[in-house]
XYZ file of C-alpha atoms in Angstrom:
512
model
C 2.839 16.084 20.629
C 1.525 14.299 17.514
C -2.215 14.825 17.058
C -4.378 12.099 16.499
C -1.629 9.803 15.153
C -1.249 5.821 16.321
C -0.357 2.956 15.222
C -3.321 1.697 14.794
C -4.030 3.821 12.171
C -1.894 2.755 9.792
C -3.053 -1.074 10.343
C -6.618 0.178 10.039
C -5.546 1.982 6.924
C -3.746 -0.688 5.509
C -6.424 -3.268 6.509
C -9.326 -1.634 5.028
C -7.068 -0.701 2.048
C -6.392 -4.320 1.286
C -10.167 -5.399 1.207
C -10.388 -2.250 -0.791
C -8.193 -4.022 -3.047
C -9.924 -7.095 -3.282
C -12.857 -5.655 -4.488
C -10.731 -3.467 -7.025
C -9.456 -6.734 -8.048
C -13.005 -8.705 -7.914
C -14.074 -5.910 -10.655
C -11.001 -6.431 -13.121
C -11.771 -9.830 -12.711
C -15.196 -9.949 -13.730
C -16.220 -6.288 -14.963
C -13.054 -6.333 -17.607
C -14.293 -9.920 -19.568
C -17.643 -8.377 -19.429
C -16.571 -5.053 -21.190
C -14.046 -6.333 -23.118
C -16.090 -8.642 -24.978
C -16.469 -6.206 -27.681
C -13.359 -5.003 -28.559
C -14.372 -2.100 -30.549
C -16.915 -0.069 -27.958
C -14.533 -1.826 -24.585
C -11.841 0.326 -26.745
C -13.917 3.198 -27.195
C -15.141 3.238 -23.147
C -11.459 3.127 -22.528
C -10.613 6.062 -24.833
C -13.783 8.324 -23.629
C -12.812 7.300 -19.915
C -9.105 8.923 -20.920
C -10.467 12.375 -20.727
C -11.348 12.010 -16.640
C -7.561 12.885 -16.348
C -7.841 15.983 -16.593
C -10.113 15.890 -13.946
C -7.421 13.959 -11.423
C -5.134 16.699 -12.313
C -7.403 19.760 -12.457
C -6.115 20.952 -9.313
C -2.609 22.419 -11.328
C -0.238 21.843 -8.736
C -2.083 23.191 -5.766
C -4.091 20.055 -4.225
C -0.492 18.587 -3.717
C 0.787 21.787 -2.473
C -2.077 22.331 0.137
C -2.152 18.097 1.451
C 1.475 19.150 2.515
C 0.814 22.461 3.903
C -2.503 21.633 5.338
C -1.189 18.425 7.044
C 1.809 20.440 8.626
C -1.227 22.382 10.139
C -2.685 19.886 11.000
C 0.451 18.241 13.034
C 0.997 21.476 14.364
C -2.670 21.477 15.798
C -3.861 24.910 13.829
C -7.375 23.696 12.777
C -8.682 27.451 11.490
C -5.214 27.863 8.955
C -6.268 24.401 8.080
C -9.759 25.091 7.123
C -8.640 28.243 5.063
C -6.111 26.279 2.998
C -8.489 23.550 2.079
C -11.257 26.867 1.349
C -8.387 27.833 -1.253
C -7.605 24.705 -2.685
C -11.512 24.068 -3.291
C -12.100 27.115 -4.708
C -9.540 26.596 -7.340
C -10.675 23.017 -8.004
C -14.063 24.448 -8.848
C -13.027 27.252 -11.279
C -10.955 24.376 -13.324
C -13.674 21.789 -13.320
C -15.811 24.523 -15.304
C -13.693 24.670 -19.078
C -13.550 20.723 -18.941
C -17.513 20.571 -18.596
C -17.886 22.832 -21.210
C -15.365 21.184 -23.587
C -17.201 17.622 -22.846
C -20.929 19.149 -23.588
C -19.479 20.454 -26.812
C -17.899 17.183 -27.831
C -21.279 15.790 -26.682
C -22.700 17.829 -29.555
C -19.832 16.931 -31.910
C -18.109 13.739 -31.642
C -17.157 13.416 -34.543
C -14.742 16.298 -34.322
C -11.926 13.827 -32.421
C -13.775 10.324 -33.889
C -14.028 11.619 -37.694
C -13.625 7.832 -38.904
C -16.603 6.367 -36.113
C -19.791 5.228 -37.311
C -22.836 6.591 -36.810
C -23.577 3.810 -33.710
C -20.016 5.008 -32.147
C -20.607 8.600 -32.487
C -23.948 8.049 -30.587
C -22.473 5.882 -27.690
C -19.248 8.293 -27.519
C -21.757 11.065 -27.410
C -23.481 9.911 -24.484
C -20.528 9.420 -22.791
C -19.045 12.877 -23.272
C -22.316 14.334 -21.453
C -21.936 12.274 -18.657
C -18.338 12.873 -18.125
C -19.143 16.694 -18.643
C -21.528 16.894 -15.877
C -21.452 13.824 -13.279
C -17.760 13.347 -13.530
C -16.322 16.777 -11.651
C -18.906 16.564 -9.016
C -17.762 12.896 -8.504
C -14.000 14.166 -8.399
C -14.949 17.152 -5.981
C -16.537 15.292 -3.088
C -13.695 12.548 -3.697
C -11.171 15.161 -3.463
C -13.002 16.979 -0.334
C -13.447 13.710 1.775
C -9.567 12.132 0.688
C -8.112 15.334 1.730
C -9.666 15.640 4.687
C -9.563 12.264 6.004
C -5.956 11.221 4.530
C -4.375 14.257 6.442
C -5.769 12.776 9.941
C -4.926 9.313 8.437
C -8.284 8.200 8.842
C -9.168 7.436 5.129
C -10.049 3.723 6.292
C -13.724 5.961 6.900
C -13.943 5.947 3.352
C -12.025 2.481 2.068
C -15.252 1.280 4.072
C -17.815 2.984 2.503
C -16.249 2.289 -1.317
C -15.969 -1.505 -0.796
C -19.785 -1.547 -0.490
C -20.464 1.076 -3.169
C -17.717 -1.108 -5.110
C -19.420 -4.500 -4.576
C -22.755 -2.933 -5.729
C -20.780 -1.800 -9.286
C -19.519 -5.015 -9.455
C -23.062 -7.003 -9.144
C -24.159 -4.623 -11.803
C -22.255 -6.233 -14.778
C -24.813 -9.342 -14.051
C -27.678 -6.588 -15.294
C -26.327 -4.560 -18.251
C -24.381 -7.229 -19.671
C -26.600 -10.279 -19.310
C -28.348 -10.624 -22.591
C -26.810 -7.439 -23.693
C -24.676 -4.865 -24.310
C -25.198 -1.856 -22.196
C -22.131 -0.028 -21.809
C -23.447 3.690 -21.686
C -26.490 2.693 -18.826
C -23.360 0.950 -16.841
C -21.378 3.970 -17.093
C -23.809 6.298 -15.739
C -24.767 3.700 -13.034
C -21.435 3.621 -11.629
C -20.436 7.143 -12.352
C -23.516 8.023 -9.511
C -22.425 5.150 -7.436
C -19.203 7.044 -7.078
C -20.738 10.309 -6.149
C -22.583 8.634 -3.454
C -19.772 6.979 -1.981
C -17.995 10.422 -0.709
C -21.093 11.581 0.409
C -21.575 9.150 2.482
C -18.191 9.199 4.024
C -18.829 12.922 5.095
C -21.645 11.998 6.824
C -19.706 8.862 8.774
C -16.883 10.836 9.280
C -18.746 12.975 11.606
C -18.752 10.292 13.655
C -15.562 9.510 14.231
C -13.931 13.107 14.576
C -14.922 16.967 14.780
C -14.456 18.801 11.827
C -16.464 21.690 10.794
C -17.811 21.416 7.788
C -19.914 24.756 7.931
C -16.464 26.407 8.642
C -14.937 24.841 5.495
C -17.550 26.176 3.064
C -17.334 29.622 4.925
C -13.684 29.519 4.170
C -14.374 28.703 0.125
C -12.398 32.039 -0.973
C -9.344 32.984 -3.153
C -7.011 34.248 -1.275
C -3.380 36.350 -1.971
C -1.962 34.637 0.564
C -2.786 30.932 0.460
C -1.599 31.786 -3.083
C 2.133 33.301 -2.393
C 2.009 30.464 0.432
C 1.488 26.806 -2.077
C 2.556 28.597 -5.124
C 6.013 27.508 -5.370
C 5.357 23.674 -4.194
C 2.532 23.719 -6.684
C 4.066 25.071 -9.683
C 7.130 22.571 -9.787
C 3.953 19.825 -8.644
C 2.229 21.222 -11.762
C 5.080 21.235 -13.972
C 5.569 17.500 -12.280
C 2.209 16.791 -12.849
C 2.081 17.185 -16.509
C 4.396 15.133 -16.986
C 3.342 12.722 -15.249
C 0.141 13.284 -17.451
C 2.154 13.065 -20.546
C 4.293 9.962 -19.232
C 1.509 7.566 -17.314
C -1.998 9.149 -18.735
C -1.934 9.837 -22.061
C -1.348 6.452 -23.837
C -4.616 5.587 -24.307
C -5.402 8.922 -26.170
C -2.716 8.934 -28.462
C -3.586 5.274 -30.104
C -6.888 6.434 -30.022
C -6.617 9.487 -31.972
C -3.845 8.760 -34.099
C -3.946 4.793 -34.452
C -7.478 3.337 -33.912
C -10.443 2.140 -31.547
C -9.870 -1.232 -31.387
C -5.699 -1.202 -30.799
C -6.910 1.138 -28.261
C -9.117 -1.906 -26.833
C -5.624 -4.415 -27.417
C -3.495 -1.679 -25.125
C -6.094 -0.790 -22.879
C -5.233 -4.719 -21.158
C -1.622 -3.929 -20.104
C -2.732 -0.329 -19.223
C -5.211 -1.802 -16.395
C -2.734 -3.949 -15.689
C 0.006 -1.114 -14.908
C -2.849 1.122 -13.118
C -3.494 -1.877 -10.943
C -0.460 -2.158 -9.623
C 0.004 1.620 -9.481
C -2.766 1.438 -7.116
C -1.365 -1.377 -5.181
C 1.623 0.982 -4.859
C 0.088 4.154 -3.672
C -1.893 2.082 -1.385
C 1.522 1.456 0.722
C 2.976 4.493 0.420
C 0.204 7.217 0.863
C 0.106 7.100 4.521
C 3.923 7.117 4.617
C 3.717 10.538 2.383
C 1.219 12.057 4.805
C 3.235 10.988 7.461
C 6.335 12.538 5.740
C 4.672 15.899 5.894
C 3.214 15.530 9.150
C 7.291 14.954 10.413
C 8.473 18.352 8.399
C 5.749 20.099 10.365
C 7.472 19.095 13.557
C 10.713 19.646 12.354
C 11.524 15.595 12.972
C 13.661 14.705 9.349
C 15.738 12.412 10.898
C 13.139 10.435 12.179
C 11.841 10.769 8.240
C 15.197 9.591 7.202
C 15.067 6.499 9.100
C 11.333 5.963 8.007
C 12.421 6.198 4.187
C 14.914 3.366 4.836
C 12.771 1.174 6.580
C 9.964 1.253 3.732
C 12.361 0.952 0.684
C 13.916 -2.179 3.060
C 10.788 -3.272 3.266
C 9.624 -2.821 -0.644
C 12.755 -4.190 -2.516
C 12.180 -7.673 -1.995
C 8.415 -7.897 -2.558
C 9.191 -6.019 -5.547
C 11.095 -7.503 -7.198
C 9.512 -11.282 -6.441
C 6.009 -10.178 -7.006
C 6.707 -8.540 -10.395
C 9.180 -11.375 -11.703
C 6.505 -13.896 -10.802
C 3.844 -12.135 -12.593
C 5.779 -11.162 -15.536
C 6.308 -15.261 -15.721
C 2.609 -15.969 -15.425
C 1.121 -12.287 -17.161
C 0.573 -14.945 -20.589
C -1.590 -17.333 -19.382
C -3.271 -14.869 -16.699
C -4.548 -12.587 -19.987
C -5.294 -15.689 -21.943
C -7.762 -17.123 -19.004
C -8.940 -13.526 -18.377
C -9.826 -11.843 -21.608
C -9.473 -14.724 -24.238
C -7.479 -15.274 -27.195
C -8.709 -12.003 -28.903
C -6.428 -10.076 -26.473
C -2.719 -12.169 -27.441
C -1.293 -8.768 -28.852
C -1.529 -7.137 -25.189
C 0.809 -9.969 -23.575
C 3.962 -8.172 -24.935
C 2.710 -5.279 -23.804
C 1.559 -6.321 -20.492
C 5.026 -7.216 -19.725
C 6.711 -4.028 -20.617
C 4.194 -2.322 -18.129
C 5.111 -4.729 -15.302
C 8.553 -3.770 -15.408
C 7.922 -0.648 -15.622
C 6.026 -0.613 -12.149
C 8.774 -2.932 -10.432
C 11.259 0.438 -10.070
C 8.622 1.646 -7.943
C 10.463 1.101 -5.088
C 12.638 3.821 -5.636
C 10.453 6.544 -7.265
C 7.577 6.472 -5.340
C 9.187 6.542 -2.057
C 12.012 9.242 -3.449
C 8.775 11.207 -4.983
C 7.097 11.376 -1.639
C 10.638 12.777 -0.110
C 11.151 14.925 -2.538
C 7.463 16.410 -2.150
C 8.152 16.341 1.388
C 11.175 18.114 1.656
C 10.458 20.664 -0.720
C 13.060 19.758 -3.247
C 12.307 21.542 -5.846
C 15.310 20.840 -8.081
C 14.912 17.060 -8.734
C 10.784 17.673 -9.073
C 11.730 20.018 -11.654
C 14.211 17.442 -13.286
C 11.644 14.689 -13.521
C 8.936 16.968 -14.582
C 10.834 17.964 -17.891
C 12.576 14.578 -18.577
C 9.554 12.199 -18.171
C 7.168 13.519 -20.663
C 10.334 14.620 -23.347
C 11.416 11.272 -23.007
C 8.516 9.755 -23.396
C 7.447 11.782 -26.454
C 10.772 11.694 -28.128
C 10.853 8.065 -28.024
C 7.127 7.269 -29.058
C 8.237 9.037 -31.944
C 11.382 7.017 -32.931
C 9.850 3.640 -32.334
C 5.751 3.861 -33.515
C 7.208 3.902 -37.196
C 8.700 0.729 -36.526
C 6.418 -0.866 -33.384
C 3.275 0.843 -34.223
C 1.160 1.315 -30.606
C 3.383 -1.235 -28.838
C 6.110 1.875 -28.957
C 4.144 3.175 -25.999
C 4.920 0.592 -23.853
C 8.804 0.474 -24.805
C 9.172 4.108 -24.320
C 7.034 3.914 -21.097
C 9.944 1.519 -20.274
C 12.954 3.609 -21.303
C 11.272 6.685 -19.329
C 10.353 4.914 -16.511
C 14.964 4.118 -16.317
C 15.091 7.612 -16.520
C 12.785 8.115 -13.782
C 14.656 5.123 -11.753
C 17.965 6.817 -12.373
C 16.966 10.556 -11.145
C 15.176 9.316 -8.176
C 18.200 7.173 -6.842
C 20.302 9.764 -7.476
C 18.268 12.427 -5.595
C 18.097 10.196 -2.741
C 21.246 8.599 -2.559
C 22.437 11.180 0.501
C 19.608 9.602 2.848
C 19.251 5.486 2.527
C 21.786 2.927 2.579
C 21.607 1.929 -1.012
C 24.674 -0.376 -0.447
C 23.487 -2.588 2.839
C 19.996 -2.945 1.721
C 21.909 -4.984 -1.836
C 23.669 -6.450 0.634
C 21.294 -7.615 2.586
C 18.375 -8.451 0.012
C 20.605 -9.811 -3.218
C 20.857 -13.687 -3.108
C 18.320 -14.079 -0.744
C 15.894 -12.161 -3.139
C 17.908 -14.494 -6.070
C 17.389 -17.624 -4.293
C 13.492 -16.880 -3.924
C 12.951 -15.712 -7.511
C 14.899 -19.200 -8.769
C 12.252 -21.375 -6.364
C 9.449 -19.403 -7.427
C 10.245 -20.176 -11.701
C 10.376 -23.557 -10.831
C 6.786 -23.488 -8.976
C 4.998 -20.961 -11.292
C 6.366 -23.103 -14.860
C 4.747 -25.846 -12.698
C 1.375 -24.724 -12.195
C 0.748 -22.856 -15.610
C 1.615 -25.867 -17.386
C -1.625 -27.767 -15.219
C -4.080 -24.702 -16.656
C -2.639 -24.938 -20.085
C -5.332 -26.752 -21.482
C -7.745 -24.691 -20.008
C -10.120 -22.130 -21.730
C -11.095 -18.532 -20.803
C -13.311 -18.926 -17.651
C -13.304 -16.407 -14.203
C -12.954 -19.727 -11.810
C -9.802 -20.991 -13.520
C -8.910 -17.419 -13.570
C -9.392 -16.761 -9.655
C -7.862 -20.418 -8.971
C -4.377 -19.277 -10.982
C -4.374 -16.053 -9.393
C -4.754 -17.524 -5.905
C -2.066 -19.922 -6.745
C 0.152 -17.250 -7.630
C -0.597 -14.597 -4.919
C 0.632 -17.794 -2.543
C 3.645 -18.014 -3.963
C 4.076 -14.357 -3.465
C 3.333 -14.226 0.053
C 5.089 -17.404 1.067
C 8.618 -16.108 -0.730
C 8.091 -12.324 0.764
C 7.715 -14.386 3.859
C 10.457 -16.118 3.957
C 12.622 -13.406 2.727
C 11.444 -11.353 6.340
C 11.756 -13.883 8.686
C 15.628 -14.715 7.402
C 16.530 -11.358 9.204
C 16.025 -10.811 13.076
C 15.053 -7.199 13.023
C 12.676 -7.807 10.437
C 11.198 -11.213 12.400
C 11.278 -8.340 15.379
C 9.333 -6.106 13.310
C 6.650 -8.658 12.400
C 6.064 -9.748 16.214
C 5.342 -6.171 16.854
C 2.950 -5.567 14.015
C 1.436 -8.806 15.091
C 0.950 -8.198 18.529
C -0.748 -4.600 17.270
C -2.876 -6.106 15.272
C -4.320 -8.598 17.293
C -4.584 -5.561 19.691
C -6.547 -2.639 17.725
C -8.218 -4.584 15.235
C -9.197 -7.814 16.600
């Protein structure tokens, strides 16, 4: 018997995951112009904010370890081995928050230990940052990281897509305030930093409604434990030894120009970088159910029914892949020009190295999730040593030559590694060969359509300057063309027409 699990959920996921987006996009729409109208300090925010990675990865391993283990509990309908593995996880979440708070209060004290060549205005701003990073920042990560966990296992994270989107709106209408006649980049920080914090509490306090869950039980079961330990250890040393890498490959950029470069490239890169993350987010937005649902499967001992699954989402995915990222590599120039001005021209080359980079996420985030999943340790270990030694190795050959633009190319060449070693790994369980069948010239014929109609409309906003309506109107335009071809792609198969009635029909159904 699955426990809790419908259909409906996913739509509701993916429905309040799309407004969710909207309002993520709203802010790099009009938050990004606003901070990056100083290049210097929009740089600097961007290289303090770096150091919040550790945070997202804090966990070493064993938040990854426990989603799987805990939602295989969950499936199974063992609520009290549930509550103990989250109790573990928790635990070790809080022991690793404390260095990094102590490590940010003493760069709080010395900035100028990593900024030696800052002024005595940066030093200040950087300082206040570090102090609010040191001490808001983990207890912003740990409710986050208490509420996803719990309410992504049940697939009921809509609860808190809800709550963020207003939290989020508020953040947005709060550029209007500190950057209206001025600059204040350290009062918006902290601003939003609590805005986050309130946002998971909130969502405990909703969720409630909608489900039982002890949360008295949970904190009783805050303990390390020997055998929760010997239990996630394995899965969350290779998805430690895969998470620094992933660290090293998708994290670190920012960091590196900073220290070893300067501020205000840091500023230039940090463009294409919120570009990338964007989509990354767009991407995990699909697929995160799927990955819960991949555990929840394993726990029932149901892998060919997860088999089937995987081919039916990369089916899905390499189509509207592969037209959404050609179309906005086309249109990234005049996007960035009508976004962040003329002052940003050196991140356009960049910004389309990072979007092909993100188009062979088709294949590794599904074959990640599998992997994960499946407990495949050997290909988790693979990627976690040839990522980050890739990337390193070639940052070094090319930055003589490409300065902070080698980043991006050796994001590129890594991210073909990546493309290669997931295929590989998963080439036993989907039909590689009919879905190229099936999607090449159609996919071809789409892409050629959609050059002719993008040239078109750039060349009507060429004469136009850097302002958010022309910005909005293009991106409308282009999102259109998106949909329409992704579309038409579907409905040119039967059992993907088939596939749409049904989702149709369920969505009219549970949502409306």
């Amino acid at each position: 018997m699955e426990i809790g699990i419908q259909g409906s959920d996913y739509i509701k996921i993916y429905f309040w995951r799309f407004i969710s987006l909207i309002t993520g996009f709203l802010s790099m729409l009009i938050v990004v112009p606003k901070l990056s109208s100083n290049v210097e300090l929009f740089g600097l925010y961007s290289f303090c904010s770096s150091f919040v990675l550790y945070l997202t990865y804090a966990d070493i391993g064993f938040l990854n370890a426990s989603t799987k283990f805990a939602a295989e509990e969950y499936g199974k309908g063992n609520a009290t081995e549930e509550y103990k593995i989250f109790g573990f996880t928790f635990c070790i979440l809080m022991i690793m928050f404390m260095p990094f708070s102590i490590f940010m209060i003493f760069l709080y004290l010395n900035p100028e230990l990593i900024l030696s060549n800052a002024d005595e205005n940066t030093l200040s701003i950087a300082s206040n940052f570090f102090l609010i990073i040191g001490i808001l920042l983990p207890i912003q990560v740990f409710f986050q990281r208490l509420i996803g966990l719990i309410l992504v296992i049940r697939l009921k994270d809509h609860i808190f897509y809800r709550v963020e989107i207003f939290t989020n709106l508020i953040k947005i209408s709060s550029v209007f305030y500190f950057f209206n006649t001025s600059y204040l980049i350290v009062e918006y920080f902290l601003f939003i930093t609590l805005m986050s914090i309130l946002s998971p509490i909130i969502s405990i306090l909703v969720s409630k409604r909608y489900f039982k869950f002890d949360f008295k039980k949970l904190i009783k079961s805050f303990s390390i434990s020997k055998r929760y330990f010997n239990k996630t250890k394995e899965l969350a040393f290779s998805s430690l030894f895969l998470t620094i890498g992933f660290i090293i490959f998708y994290e670190i950029d920012l960091l590196i120009i900073g220290k070893f470069i300067g501020i205000k490239e840091v500023g230039i890169y940090a463009i294409g970088f919120t570009i990338l993350n964007f989509l990354r987010n767009i991407v995990n937005i699909f697929y995160s159910p799927f990955s819960q649902r991949f555990n929840h499967l394993i726990g029932q001992n149901k892998k060919e029914e997860l088999i089937k699954m995987m081919n039916k989402i990369i089916d899905y995915t390499v189509p509207l892949f592969i037209v959404s990222h050609f179309i906005l590599f086309l249109s990234i120039e005049k996007l960035i020009l009508l976004w962040v001005g003329t002052e940003y021209m050196n991140s356009i080359y960049i910004s389309q190295l990072l979007i092909i980079c993100s188009l062979f996420g088709f294949i590794i985030q599904p074959a990640n999730h599998y992997f994960m999943a499946t407990l495949n340790y050997k290909y988790l270990y693979i990627l976690a040593i040839v990522l980050p030694v890739s990337f390193l190795i070639s940052i070094m050959l090319f930055i003589p030559s490409y300065g902070f633009e080698a980043l991006a190319i050796s994001k590129l060449i890594t991210t073909l590694f990546a493309f290669t070693i997931s295929l590989f790994g998963i080439l036993g369980v989907i039909k590689i060969s009919k879905i190229i069948n099936k999607w090449l010239l159609p996919t071809l014929g789409v892409c050629l359509i959609s050059f002719f109609l993008v040239s078109f409309f750039i060349e009507m906003f060429n004469s136009l300057n850097k302002e958010v309506y022309y910005l909005i109107a293009l991106v409308a335009i282009i999102g259109l063309i998106i949909l329409i071809g992704y579309f038409v792609l579907l409905i040119t198969h039967k059992d993907n027409r088939r596939d749409i009635s049904k989702i149709y029909k369920k969505i009219k159904r549970d949502i409306f």
